[in-house]
Short mmCIF file of C-alpha atoms in Angstrom, two decimals:
data_model
loop_
_atom_site.label_atom_id
_atom_site.label_comp_id
_atom_site.label_asym_id
_atom_site.label_seq_id
_atom_site.Cartn_x
_atom_site.Cartn_y
_atom_site.Cartn_z
CA MET A 267 -59.19 -39.55 -210.06
CA THR A 268 -55.94 -39.87 -212.05
CA THR A 269 -55.27 -39.54 -215.78
CA SER A 270 -55.52 -43.32 -216.07
CA GLY A 271 -59.12 -43.05 -214.84
CA THR A 272 -59.95 -40.67 -217.69
CA GLU A 273 -58.28 -42.99 -220.15
CA ARG A 274 -60.16 -45.93 -218.67
CA PHE A 275 -63.47 -44.13 -219.24
CA ASN A 276 -62.62 -43.59 -222.92
CA GLU A 277 -61.52 -47.21 -223.28
CA LEU A 278 -64.81 -48.43 -221.82
CA PHE A 279 -66.78 -46.13 -224.11
CA SER A 280 -65.04 -47.58 -227.15
CA GLU A 281 -66.05 -51.08 -226.01
CA LEU A 282 -69.77 -50.29 -225.92
CA GLU A 283 -70.59 -50.86 -229.60
CA ASP A 284 -69.18 -54.41 -229.48
CA CYS A 285 -71.47 -55.51 -226.60
CA ASP A 286 -75.09 -56.55 -226.32
CA GLU A 287 -77.47 -54.47 -224.19
CA ASN A 288 -76.69 -56.31 -220.94
CA GLY A 289 -72.95 -56.06 -221.56
CA GLN A 290 -73.34 -52.33 -222.24
CA LYS A 291 -75.21 -51.91 -218.99
CA ARG A 292 -72.37 -53.54 -217.02
CA ILE A 293 -69.79 -51.33 -218.74
CA ILE A 294 -71.84 -48.18 -218.13
CA GLU A 295 -72.15 -48.99 -214.44
CA GLU A 296 -68.35 -49.05 -214.29
CA MET A 297 -68.17 -45.81 -216.29
CA ASN A 298 -70.59 -44.17 -213.87
CA LYS A 299 -68.24 -44.88 -210.98
CA ILE A 300 -65.42 -43.17 -212.87
CA VAL A 301 -67.64 -40.15 -213.67
CA TYR A 302 -68.36 -39.65 -209.98
CA GLU A 303 -64.61 -39.41 -209.23
CA MET A 304 -63.83 -36.85 -211.96
CA ASN A 305 -62.94 -33.30 -211.03
CA GLU A 306 -64.24 -30.36 -213.07
CA GLU A 307 -61.34 -30.24 -215.53
CA GLU A 308 -61.41 -33.98 -216.16
CA PHE A 309 -65.16 -33.84 -216.65
CA LYS A 310 -64.91 -31.12 -219.32
CA SER A 311 -62.05 -32.89 -221.10
CA VAL A 312 -64.06 -36.12 -221.41
CA PHE A 313 -67.57 -34.89 -222.15
CA THR A 314 -66.98 -32.97 -225.36
CA LYS A 315 -69.28 -32.18 -228.27
CA GLU A 316 -67.49 -34.95 -230.19
CA LEU A 317 -68.31 -37.57 -227.54
CA PHE A 318 -71.99 -36.59 -227.56
CA TYR A 319 -71.94 -36.75 -231.38
CA LYS A 320 -70.55 -40.30 -231.23
CA MET A 321 -73.22 -41.23 -228.72
CA ASN A 322 -75.95 -39.86 -230.98
CA LYS A 323 -74.51 -41.71 -233.99
CA MET A 324 -74.46 -44.98 -232.02
CA ILE A 325 -78.14 -44.48 -231.18
CA GLU A 326 -78.94 -43.88 -234.86
CA ASP A 327 -77.00 -46.98 -235.90
CA LYS A 328 -78.72 -48.99 -233.15
CA LYS A 329 -75.36 -49.76 -231.52
CA LEU A 330 -76.39 -48.21 -228.21
CA SER A 331 -79.85 -48.48 -226.63
CA MET A 332 -81.65 -45.36 -225.37
CA GLY A 333 -82.08 -47.05 -221.98
CA ASN A 334 -78.32 -47.37 -221.58
CA VAL A 335 -77.74 -43.83 -222.87
CA LEU A 336 -80.06 -42.53 -220.14
CA LEU A 337 -78.36 -44.73 -217.53
CA LEU A 338 -75.05 -43.03 -218.36
CA LEU A 339 -76.31 -39.49 -218.90
CA LYS A 340 -78.34 -39.36 -215.68
CA ARG A 341 -75.09 -39.87 -213.76
CA VAL A 342 -73.19 -37.49 -216.06
CA GLY A 343 -75.81 -34.75 -215.62
CA TYR A 344 -75.96 -35.29 -211.85
CA CYS A 345 -72.18 -34.97 -211.53
CA LYS A 346 -72.02 -31.99 -213.90
CA VAL A 347 -74.35 -29.98 -211.65
CA LEU A 348 -72.78 -31.29 -208.45
CA LYS A 349 -69.27 -30.31 -209.59
CA ASN A 350 -70.38 -27.00 -211.18
CA ALA A 351 -68.72 -28.22 -214.38
CA TRP A 352 -70.19 -25.60 -216.70
CA THR A 353 -69.81 -26.60 -220.35
CA ARG A 354 -71.56 -25.87 -223.67
CA SER A 355 -70.71 -29.25 -225.18
CA PHE A 356 -74.08 -30.97 -224.73
CA LYS A 357 -76.11 -27.88 -225.71
CA GLU A 358 -74.17 -27.62 -228.97
CA SER A 359 -74.43 -31.33 -229.79
CA SER A 360 -76.80 -33.27 -232.04
CA LEU A 361 -77.77 -35.35 -229.01
CA ASN A 362 -79.27 -32.24 -227.40
CA LYS A 363 -81.59 -31.80 -230.39
CA ARG A 364 -82.59 -35.47 -230.24
CA PHE A 365 -83.53 -35.13 -226.56
CA GLU A 366 -85.59 -32.00 -227.25
CA GLN A 367 -87.55 -33.78 -229.98
CA MET A 368 -88.06 -36.89 -227.86
CA ILE A 369 -89.37 -34.89 -224.88
CA ILE A 370 -91.90 -33.02 -227.02
CA ALA A 371 -92.98 -36.18 -228.85
CA GLU A 372 -93.36 -38.24 -225.66
CA ASN A 373 -95.36 -35.49 -223.97
CA LYS A 374 -97.84 -35.38 -226.87
CA LYS A 375 -98.75 -39.02 -226.36
CA ILE A 376 -101.96 -39.65 -224.44
CA ASP A 377 -102.60 -43.37 -223.97
CA GLU A 378 -99.10 -44.75 -224.48
CA LYS A 379 -97.05 -42.10 -222.69
CA ASP A 380 -94.01 -43.58 -220.92
CA GLU A 381 -93.80 -41.47 -217.73
CA LYS A 382 -90.48 -42.94 -216.60
CA LEU A 383 -88.89 -42.30 -220.00
CA LEU A 384 -90.14 -38.72 -219.95
CA VAL A 385 -88.72 -38.14 -216.44
CA ASP A 386 -85.34 -39.62 -217.44
CA LEU A 387 -85.22 -37.49 -220.60
CA CYS A 388 -86.11 -34.32 -218.67
CA GLU A 389 -83.52 -35.04 -215.96
CA CYS A 390 -80.74 -35.60 -218.49
CA PHE A 391 -81.70 -32.65 -220.68
CA PHE A 392 -82.11 -30.13 -217.85
CA SER A 393 -78.97 -31.14 -215.97
CA LEU A 394 -76.73 -31.20 -219.06
CA SER A 395 -77.98 -28.11 -220.90
CA PHE A 396 -78.26 -24.47 -219.83
CA ILE A 397 -80.78 -22.64 -222.06
CA PHE A 398 -84.43 -23.72 -222.06
CA ASN A 399 -87.33 -22.48 -224.14
CA HIS A 400 -90.86 -22.01 -222.81
CA GLU A 401 -92.24 -25.18 -224.39
CA LEU A 402 -89.62 -27.40 -222.74
CA LEU A 403 -90.02 -25.63 -219.40
CA SER A 404 -93.80 -26.14 -219.49
CA ILE A 405 -93.28 -29.88 -220.11
CA CYS A 406 -90.28 -30.65 -217.92
CA VAL A 407 -90.86 -28.56 -214.80
CA PRO A 408 -94.16 -30.28 -213.85
CA CYS A 409 -92.62 -33.63 -214.80
CA LEU A 410 -89.56 -33.13 -212.57
CA VAL A 411 -91.55 -31.67 -209.67
CA LYS A 412 -93.86 -34.69 -209.81
CA ALA A 413 -90.80 -37.00 -209.70
CA ALA A 414 -89.51 -35.08 -206.67
CA LEU A 415 -92.79 -35.64 -204.81
CA LYS A 416 -91.83 -39.23 -203.93
CA LYS A 417 -92.12 -39.78 -200.18
CA GLU A 418 -90.72 -43.32 -199.98
CA GLU A 419 -87.70 -43.61 -197.67
CA SER A 420 -85.78 -46.18 -199.71
CA VAL A 421 -82.26 -45.28 -200.89
CA GLU A 422 -83.36 -45.63 -204.51
CA ALA A 423 -86.32 -43.26 -204.04
CA ARG A 424 -84.15 -40.68 -202.24
CA ASN A 425 -81.59 -40.85 -205.06
CA GLU A 426 -84.29 -40.32 -207.68
CA VAL A 427 -85.63 -37.29 -205.80
CA GLU A 428 -82.11 -35.87 -205.55
CA ILE A 429 -81.54 -36.27 -209.31
CA ALA A 430 -84.87 -34.56 -210.08
CA PHE A 431 -84.04 -31.63 -207.81
CA LEU A 432 -80.53 -31.22 -209.22
CA ALA A 433 -82.08 -30.95 -212.69
CA LEU A 434 -84.58 -28.34 -211.43
CA HIS A 435 -81.76 -26.48 -209.66
CA ASN A 436 -79.85 -26.26 -212.96
CA ILE A 437 -82.65 -24.30 -214.63
CA GLY A 438 -81.38 -21.17 -212.91
CA ILE A 439 -83.01 -17.76 -213.28
CA CYS A 440 -85.75 -17.73 -215.91
CA PRO A 441 -89.50 -17.03 -215.87
CA ILE A 442 -91.72 -20.01 -214.97
CA GLU A 443 -95.45 -19.78 -214.27
CA GLN A 444 -96.31 -20.59 -210.63
CA GLU A 445 -98.97 -23.11 -211.62
CA LEU A 446 -96.25 -25.35 -213.06
CA TYR A 447 -94.57 -25.95 -209.68
CA MET A 448 -95.85 -23.99 -206.68
CA ASN A 449 -98.30 -26.39 -205.00
CA GLU A 450 -95.91 -29.33 -205.37
CA ILE A 451 -92.81 -27.47 -204.13
CA LYS A 452 -94.71 -26.19 -201.08
CA GLU A 453 -95.92 -29.71 -200.34
CA ILE A 454 -92.38 -31.14 -200.67
CA ILE A 455 -90.81 -28.52 -198.40
CA LYS A 456 -93.55 -28.69 -195.77
CA TYR A 457 -93.47 -32.49 -195.74
CA HIS A 458 -89.69 -32.42 -195.25
CA GLN A 459 -90.01 -29.92 -192.41
CA GLU A 460 -92.22 -32.42 -190.61
CA HIS A 461 -90.59 -35.74 -191.60
CA ARG A 462 -86.99 -34.84 -192.66
CA ASN A 463 -87.16 -37.20 -195.64
CA LEU A 464 -84.91 -35.31 -198.09
CA SER A 465 -81.12 -35.33 -198.26
CA HIS A 466 -79.30 -32.06 -197.50
CA LEU A 467 -78.53 -31.73 -201.21
CA ALA A 468 -82.12 -32.27 -202.38
CA TYR A 469 -83.48 -29.84 -199.78
CA ARG A 470 -81.03 -27.11 -200.74
CA CYS A 471 -81.85 -27.61 -204.43
CA ALA A 472 -85.57 -27.32 -203.68
CA TRP A 473 -84.97 -23.95 -202.01
CA LYS A 474 -82.55 -22.81 -204.74
CA PHE A 475 -85.14 -23.56 -207.43
CA LEU A 476 -87.79 -21.59 -205.51
CA ILE A 477 -85.54 -18.63 -204.65
CA ASP A 478 -84.38 -18.30 -208.28
CA ARG A 479 -88.01 -17.61 -209.20
CA LEU A 480 -87.88 -14.39 -207.11
CA TYR A 481 -86.06 -12.60 -209.93
CA PHE A 482 -89.22 -12.53 -212.06
CA ASP A 483 -91.86 -12.91 -209.34
CA GLU A 484 -91.23 -10.90 -206.15
CA ASN A 485 -94.65 -11.95 -204.81
CA LEU A 486 -93.06 -15.32 -204.01
CA GLU A 487 -91.19 -13.78 -201.11
CA GLU A 488 -94.29 -13.92 -198.90
CA VAL A 489 -94.43 -17.70 -199.42
CA ILE A 490 -90.68 -18.19 -199.00
CA VAL A 491 -90.22 -16.04 -195.89
CA ASN A 492 -93.54 -16.27 -194.05
CA ASP A 493 -95.20 -19.50 -195.13
CA LEU A 494 -92.17 -21.77 -195.57
CA HIS A 495 -89.83 -19.96 -193.09
CA PHE A 496 -86.73 -20.00 -195.29
CA ALA A 497 -84.49 -18.11 -192.85
CA ARG A 498 -85.25 -20.54 -190.01
CA GLU A 499 -84.76 -23.60 -192.24
CA ALA A 500 -81.54 -22.33 -193.83
CA ALA A 501 -80.11 -21.59 -190.36
CA ARG A 502 -81.01 -25.09 -189.16
CA GLU A 503 -79.41 -26.74 -192.21
CA ILE A 504 -76.22 -24.68 -191.95
CA GLU A 505 -75.88 -25.37 -188.22
CA GLU A 506 -76.35 -29.11 -188.74
CA LEU A 507 -73.81 -29.22 -191.56
CA THR A 508 -71.37 -27.14 -189.48
CA ARG A 509 -71.55 -29.71 -186.66
CA ASN A 510 -70.82 -32.54 -189.12
CA VAL A 511 -67.65 -31.01 -190.56
CA ASP A 512 -64.28 -32.12 -189.22
CA TRP A 513 -62.57 -28.72 -189.12
CA LYS A 514 -59.27 -30.26 -187.98
CA ARG A 515 -58.74 -32.13 -191.28
CA GLU A 516 -55.33 -31.40 -192.74
CA LYS A 517 -56.24 -32.16 -196.38
CA GLU A 518 -56.25 -29.16 -198.72
CA GLU A 519 -59.33 -30.19 -200.73
CA GLU A 520 -62.73 -29.62 -199.14
CA SER A 521 -64.69 -32.59 -197.81
CA GLU A 522 -68.21 -33.46 -199.02
CA GLU A 523 -69.62 -31.88 -195.86
CA GLU A 524 -67.67 -28.67 -196.46
CA LEU A 525 -68.83 -28.55 -200.09
CA ALA A 526 -72.45 -29.02 -198.97
CA LEU A 527 -72.00 -26.14 -196.54
CA LEU A 528 -70.42 -23.95 -199.22
CA ARG A 529 -73.37 -24.59 -201.56
CA TRP A 530 -75.80 -23.42 -198.88
CA ILE A 531 -73.73 -20.28 -198.23
CA GLU A 532 -73.61 -19.52 -201.98
CA SER A 533 -77.37 -20.08 -202.32
CA LEU A 534 -78.08 -17.42 -199.69
CA ASN A 535 -76.38 -14.62 -201.60
CA PHE A 536 -79.15 -14.22 -204.18
CA PHE A 537 -81.78 -14.36 -201.43
CA PHE A 538 -80.06 -11.56 -199.50
CA GLU A 539 -79.90 -9.48 -202.68
CA MET A 540 -83.62 -9.95 -203.46
CA CYS A 541 -85.14 -9.99 -199.96
CA LYS A 542 -87.48 -7.09 -199.09
CA LEU A 543 -89.41 -8.43 -196.08
CA GLN A 544 -88.15 -7.76 -192.54
CA ARG A 545 -88.31 -10.70 -190.13
CA GLU A 546 -86.89 -11.54 -186.69
CA GLU A 547 -85.73 -14.93 -188.03
CA PHE A 548 -82.94 -13.20 -189.97
CA SER A 549 -80.83 -12.70 -186.82
CA GLY A 550 -80.74 -16.50 -186.36
CA LEU A 551 -79.66 -16.96 -189.98
CA ILE A 552 -76.95 -14.30 -189.59
CA GLY A 553 -75.83 -16.11 -186.42
CA SER A 554 -75.49 -19.44 -188.26
CA ILE A 555 -73.34 -17.79 -190.95
CA VAL A 556 -71.18 -16.26 -188.22
CA GLN A 557 -70.67 -19.75 -186.74
CA VAL A 558 -69.29 -20.97 -190.08
CA PHE A 559 -67.16 -17.85 -190.45
CA GLN A 560 -65.58 -18.42 -187.04
CA ALA A 561 -65.12 -22.16 -187.61
CA THR A 562 -63.17 -21.48 -190.83
CA LYS A 563 -61.07 -18.53 -189.66
CA GLU A 564 -57.92 -20.63 -189.21
CA LYS A 565 -58.21 -22.11 -192.70
CA CYS A 566 -59.10 -18.83 -194.48
CA ASN A 567 -60.52 -20.98 -197.29
CA GLY A 568 -63.29 -20.44 -199.84
CA ILE A 569 -66.02 -20.95 -197.24
CA HIS A 570 -64.50 -18.30 -194.97
CA TYR A 571 -64.42 -15.78 -197.81
CA HIS A 572 -67.98 -16.59 -198.94
CA CYS A 573 -69.22 -16.00 -195.40
CA VAL A 574 -67.84 -12.46 -195.18
CA TYR A 575 -69.01 -11.73 -198.74
CA LEU A 576 -72.49 -12.97 -197.80
CA LEU A 577 -72.55 -10.87 -194.62
CA GLU A 578 -71.43 -7.86 -196.63
CA THR A 579 -74.29 -8.43 -199.13
CA ALA A 580 -76.77 -8.72 -196.27
CA ALA A 581 -75.42 -5.54 -194.64
CA GLY A 582 -76.43 -3.56 -197.72
CA ASN A 583 -80.04 -4.83 -197.64
CA LYS A 584 -82.35 -2.55 -195.64
CA ALA A 585 -84.79 -5.44 -195.10
CA ILE A 586 -82.17 -7.02 -192.82
CA LYS A 587 -81.89 -4.74 -189.83
CA VAL A 588 -78.59 -3.80 -188.26
CA GLU A 589 -79.95 -5.31 -185.03
CA ALA A 590 -79.77 -8.70 -186.76
CA PHE A 591 -76.02 -8.19 -187.27
CA VAL A 592 -75.50 -7.17 -183.66
CA LYS A 593 -77.64 -9.99 -182.27
CA GLY A 594 -76.18 -12.54 -184.70
CA GLY A 595 -72.61 -11.55 -183.78
CA ALA A 596 -71.59 -10.56 -187.31
CA VAL A 597 -69.96 -7.21 -186.52
CA ASP A 598 -67.99 -8.79 -183.68
CA ALA A 599 -66.82 -11.79 -185.71
CA VAL A 600 -65.72 -9.83 -188.79
CA PHE A 601 -63.95 -7.29 -186.60
CA GLN A 602 -61.98 -10.11 -185.00
CA GLY A 603 -61.31 -11.59 -188.44
CA ILE A 604 -59.84 -8.37 -189.82
CA GLN A 605 -57.16 -8.55 -187.14
CA LEU A 606 -55.97 -12.07 -188.07
CA PRO A 607 -52.31 -12.31 -189.16
CA ALA A 608 -53.31 -14.46 -192.16
CA LEU A 609 -55.79 -11.85 -193.49
CA ASN A 610 -55.47 -11.46 -197.26
CA GLU A 611 -56.35 -8.43 -199.42
CA LYS A 612 -59.64 -9.89 -200.65
CA MET A 613 -60.87 -10.59 -197.12
CA ALA A 614 -59.71 -7.15 -195.96
CA TYR A 615 -61.62 -5.49 -198.79
CA GLU A 616 -64.92 -7.33 -198.10
CA SER A 617 -64.59 -6.73 -194.35
CA LEU A 618 -64.04 -3.01 -194.83
CA VAL A 619 -67.00 -2.76 -197.21
CA LEU A 620 -69.14 -4.48 -194.58
CA PHE A 621 -68.07 -1.99 -191.88
CA LEU A 622 -68.75 0.89 -194.28
CA LYS A 623 -72.27 -0.39 -195.01
CA VAL A 624 -73.05 -0.95 -191.32
CA SER A 625 -71.78 2.54 -190.48
CA ARG A 626 -73.93 4.12 -193.19
CA ARG A 627 -76.98 2.14 -192.07
CA LEU A 628 -76.52 3.34 -188.48
CA LYS A 629 -76.25 6.95 -189.65
CA GLU A 630 -79.54 6.85 -191.59
CA GLU A 631 -82.50 8.76 -190.25
CA GLU A 632 -85.52 6.71 -189.15
CA ASP A 633 -89.07 8.07 -189.54
CA ASP A 634 -90.59 5.71 -186.99
CA GLU A 635 -89.70 6.87 -183.46
CA MET A 636 -89.70 3.35 -181.99
CA GLU A 637 -87.43 2.11 -184.77
CA GLU A 638 -85.20 5.13 -184.24
CA ALA A 639 -84.90 4.25 -180.54
CA LYS A 640 -83.93 0.67 -181.44
CA ARG A 641 -81.38 1.92 -183.96
CA LYS A 642 -79.82 4.20 -181.37
CA ALA A 643 -79.57 1.29 -178.95
CA SER A 644 -77.83 -0.76 -181.66
CA LYS A 645 -75.57 2.19 -182.38
CA ARG A 646 -74.59 2.35 -178.73
CA LYS A 647 -73.82 -1.38 -178.56
CA VAL A 648 -71.74 -1.33 -181.74
CA THR A 649 -69.90 1.85 -180.74
CA GLU A 650 -69.09 0.62 -177.23
CA LYS A 651 -67.78 -2.68 -178.58
CA MET A 652 -65.68 -0.96 -181.21
CA GLU A 653 -64.22 1.44 -178.68
CA GLU A 654 -63.25 -1.50 -176.45
CA GLU A 655 -61.51 -3.27 -179.36
CA GLY A 656 -59.72 -0.21 -180.75
CA TYR A 657 -61.79 -0.12 -183.95
CA GLU A 658 -60.78 3.39 -185.04
CA ASP A 659 -57.05 2.62 -184.76
CA ILE A 660 -57.43 -0.59 -186.77
CA ILE A 661 -59.51 1.01 -189.53
CA THR A 662 -57.07 3.94 -189.65
CA SER A 663 -54.20 1.46 -190.14
CA PHE A 664 -55.90 0.28 -193.36
CA HIS A 665 -56.56 3.81 -194.66
CA GLU A 666 -53.50 3.98 -196.91
CA LYS A 667 -54.61 0.77 -198.63
CA PHE A 668 -58.16 1.93 -199.46
CA ASP A 669 -57.30 3.27 -202.90
CA PHE A 670 -55.20 0.21 -203.76
CA LEU A 671 -57.97 -2.20 -202.68
CA ASN A 672 -60.54 -0.25 -204.71
CA ARG A 673 -58.41 -0.47 -207.85
CA ARG A 674 -57.69 -4.16 -207.29
CA TYR A 675 -61.22 -5.34 -206.55
CA TYR A 676 -64.11 -2.90 -206.90
CA HIS A 677 -64.87 0.76 -206.20
CA GLY A 678 -66.85 0.07 -203.03
CA LEU A 679 -64.62 1.65 -200.40
CA SER A 680 -65.01 5.28 -199.41
CA LEU A 681 -61.69 7.12 -199.20
CA ASN A 682 -63.16 9.35 -196.47
CA ILE A 683 -62.16 7.60 -193.25
CA SER A 684 -64.87 9.37 -191.19
CA ASP A 685 -67.46 7.33 -193.16
CA TYR A 686 -66.35 4.24 -191.23
CA PHE A 687 -66.81 5.76 -187.79
CA ILE A 688 -70.05 5.88 -185.81
CA SER A 689 -71.04 8.35 -183.12
CA VAL A 690 -74.11 8.03 -180.90
#
């Protein structure tokens, strides 16, 4: 979108108060197309506290119908979350307070409750704002989860489910009682696993919403890992998205498929930080991340960096065994990546931290004799591969940069070079 597109949006907005409701609807449909094309900076420059104040004033003066406000703000909220356009403007606006009051008032109704209005209000409020109190969570979460339960295969139904899940995804990390969402989310995920009815975006948002709950409720991990098989499902999604990306594209900006893949990769980081259960399925998930890492090595773009950062996070988690890294090809792939001519400092740092973590994990003592035997076998495989590839010489060549990389990024690298080497 160009500057003229931004100006066109503002021109259309100024025309709204001179139109009847049907005319407003036509104008808003055109505005919604412009919103979808905005980048993050354009989005934040248009949707200011002042614009939301004007919108609220037009509602008060009966110059803009609530139905048309919701038609616009559902698209605005959807695009805000999709583009990661973080902004305080709606939260600090008078329109935010109006929505809060309307949600609470509509929920209190018994006989005349407008369920569609309540869903629309919740979707707009939760996708545009960023801090939510307990009362609003207890009203909106069940409302949005119910909206996401739709199983119809029409385009309209799929779009509505996607909007509901994006709003739920935007809640982020905060405490929510399981009874407000658990049965419905499990039903949605299990139904999708059998029928594949959700879009990639909606399915990722469903998992993101569930995984965010782990921060306050670690008991959820049993459901996520064992009952719903997150690792298997995440691997399948990533592999499918990887096949759909045209990696030979010359354009600098990332395609929709690449962005979808990046969102999945980013979503996994919190899971790898929180995960405490050990499962064989993790090696398949590691393998799918390695596929993306290798596919992006020539571009060295954001996805490539996020892959090595994710693998480095996983390497520090004792629930994910070193065998998963060997079997999934992570050690091999990152070792090849560190030798690329286009390697930058940030990638070098994360790669070295990963090798340091793997080395330390392989040096740990194991109480269980069978596990110790497996670890020694992994040690042997890693050591033999590294000897073949000249690992010690390559790590030694980076030694003089360790202190510089620590000061530039984070103090995660040991200055003792023997910490990076493994002996059987």
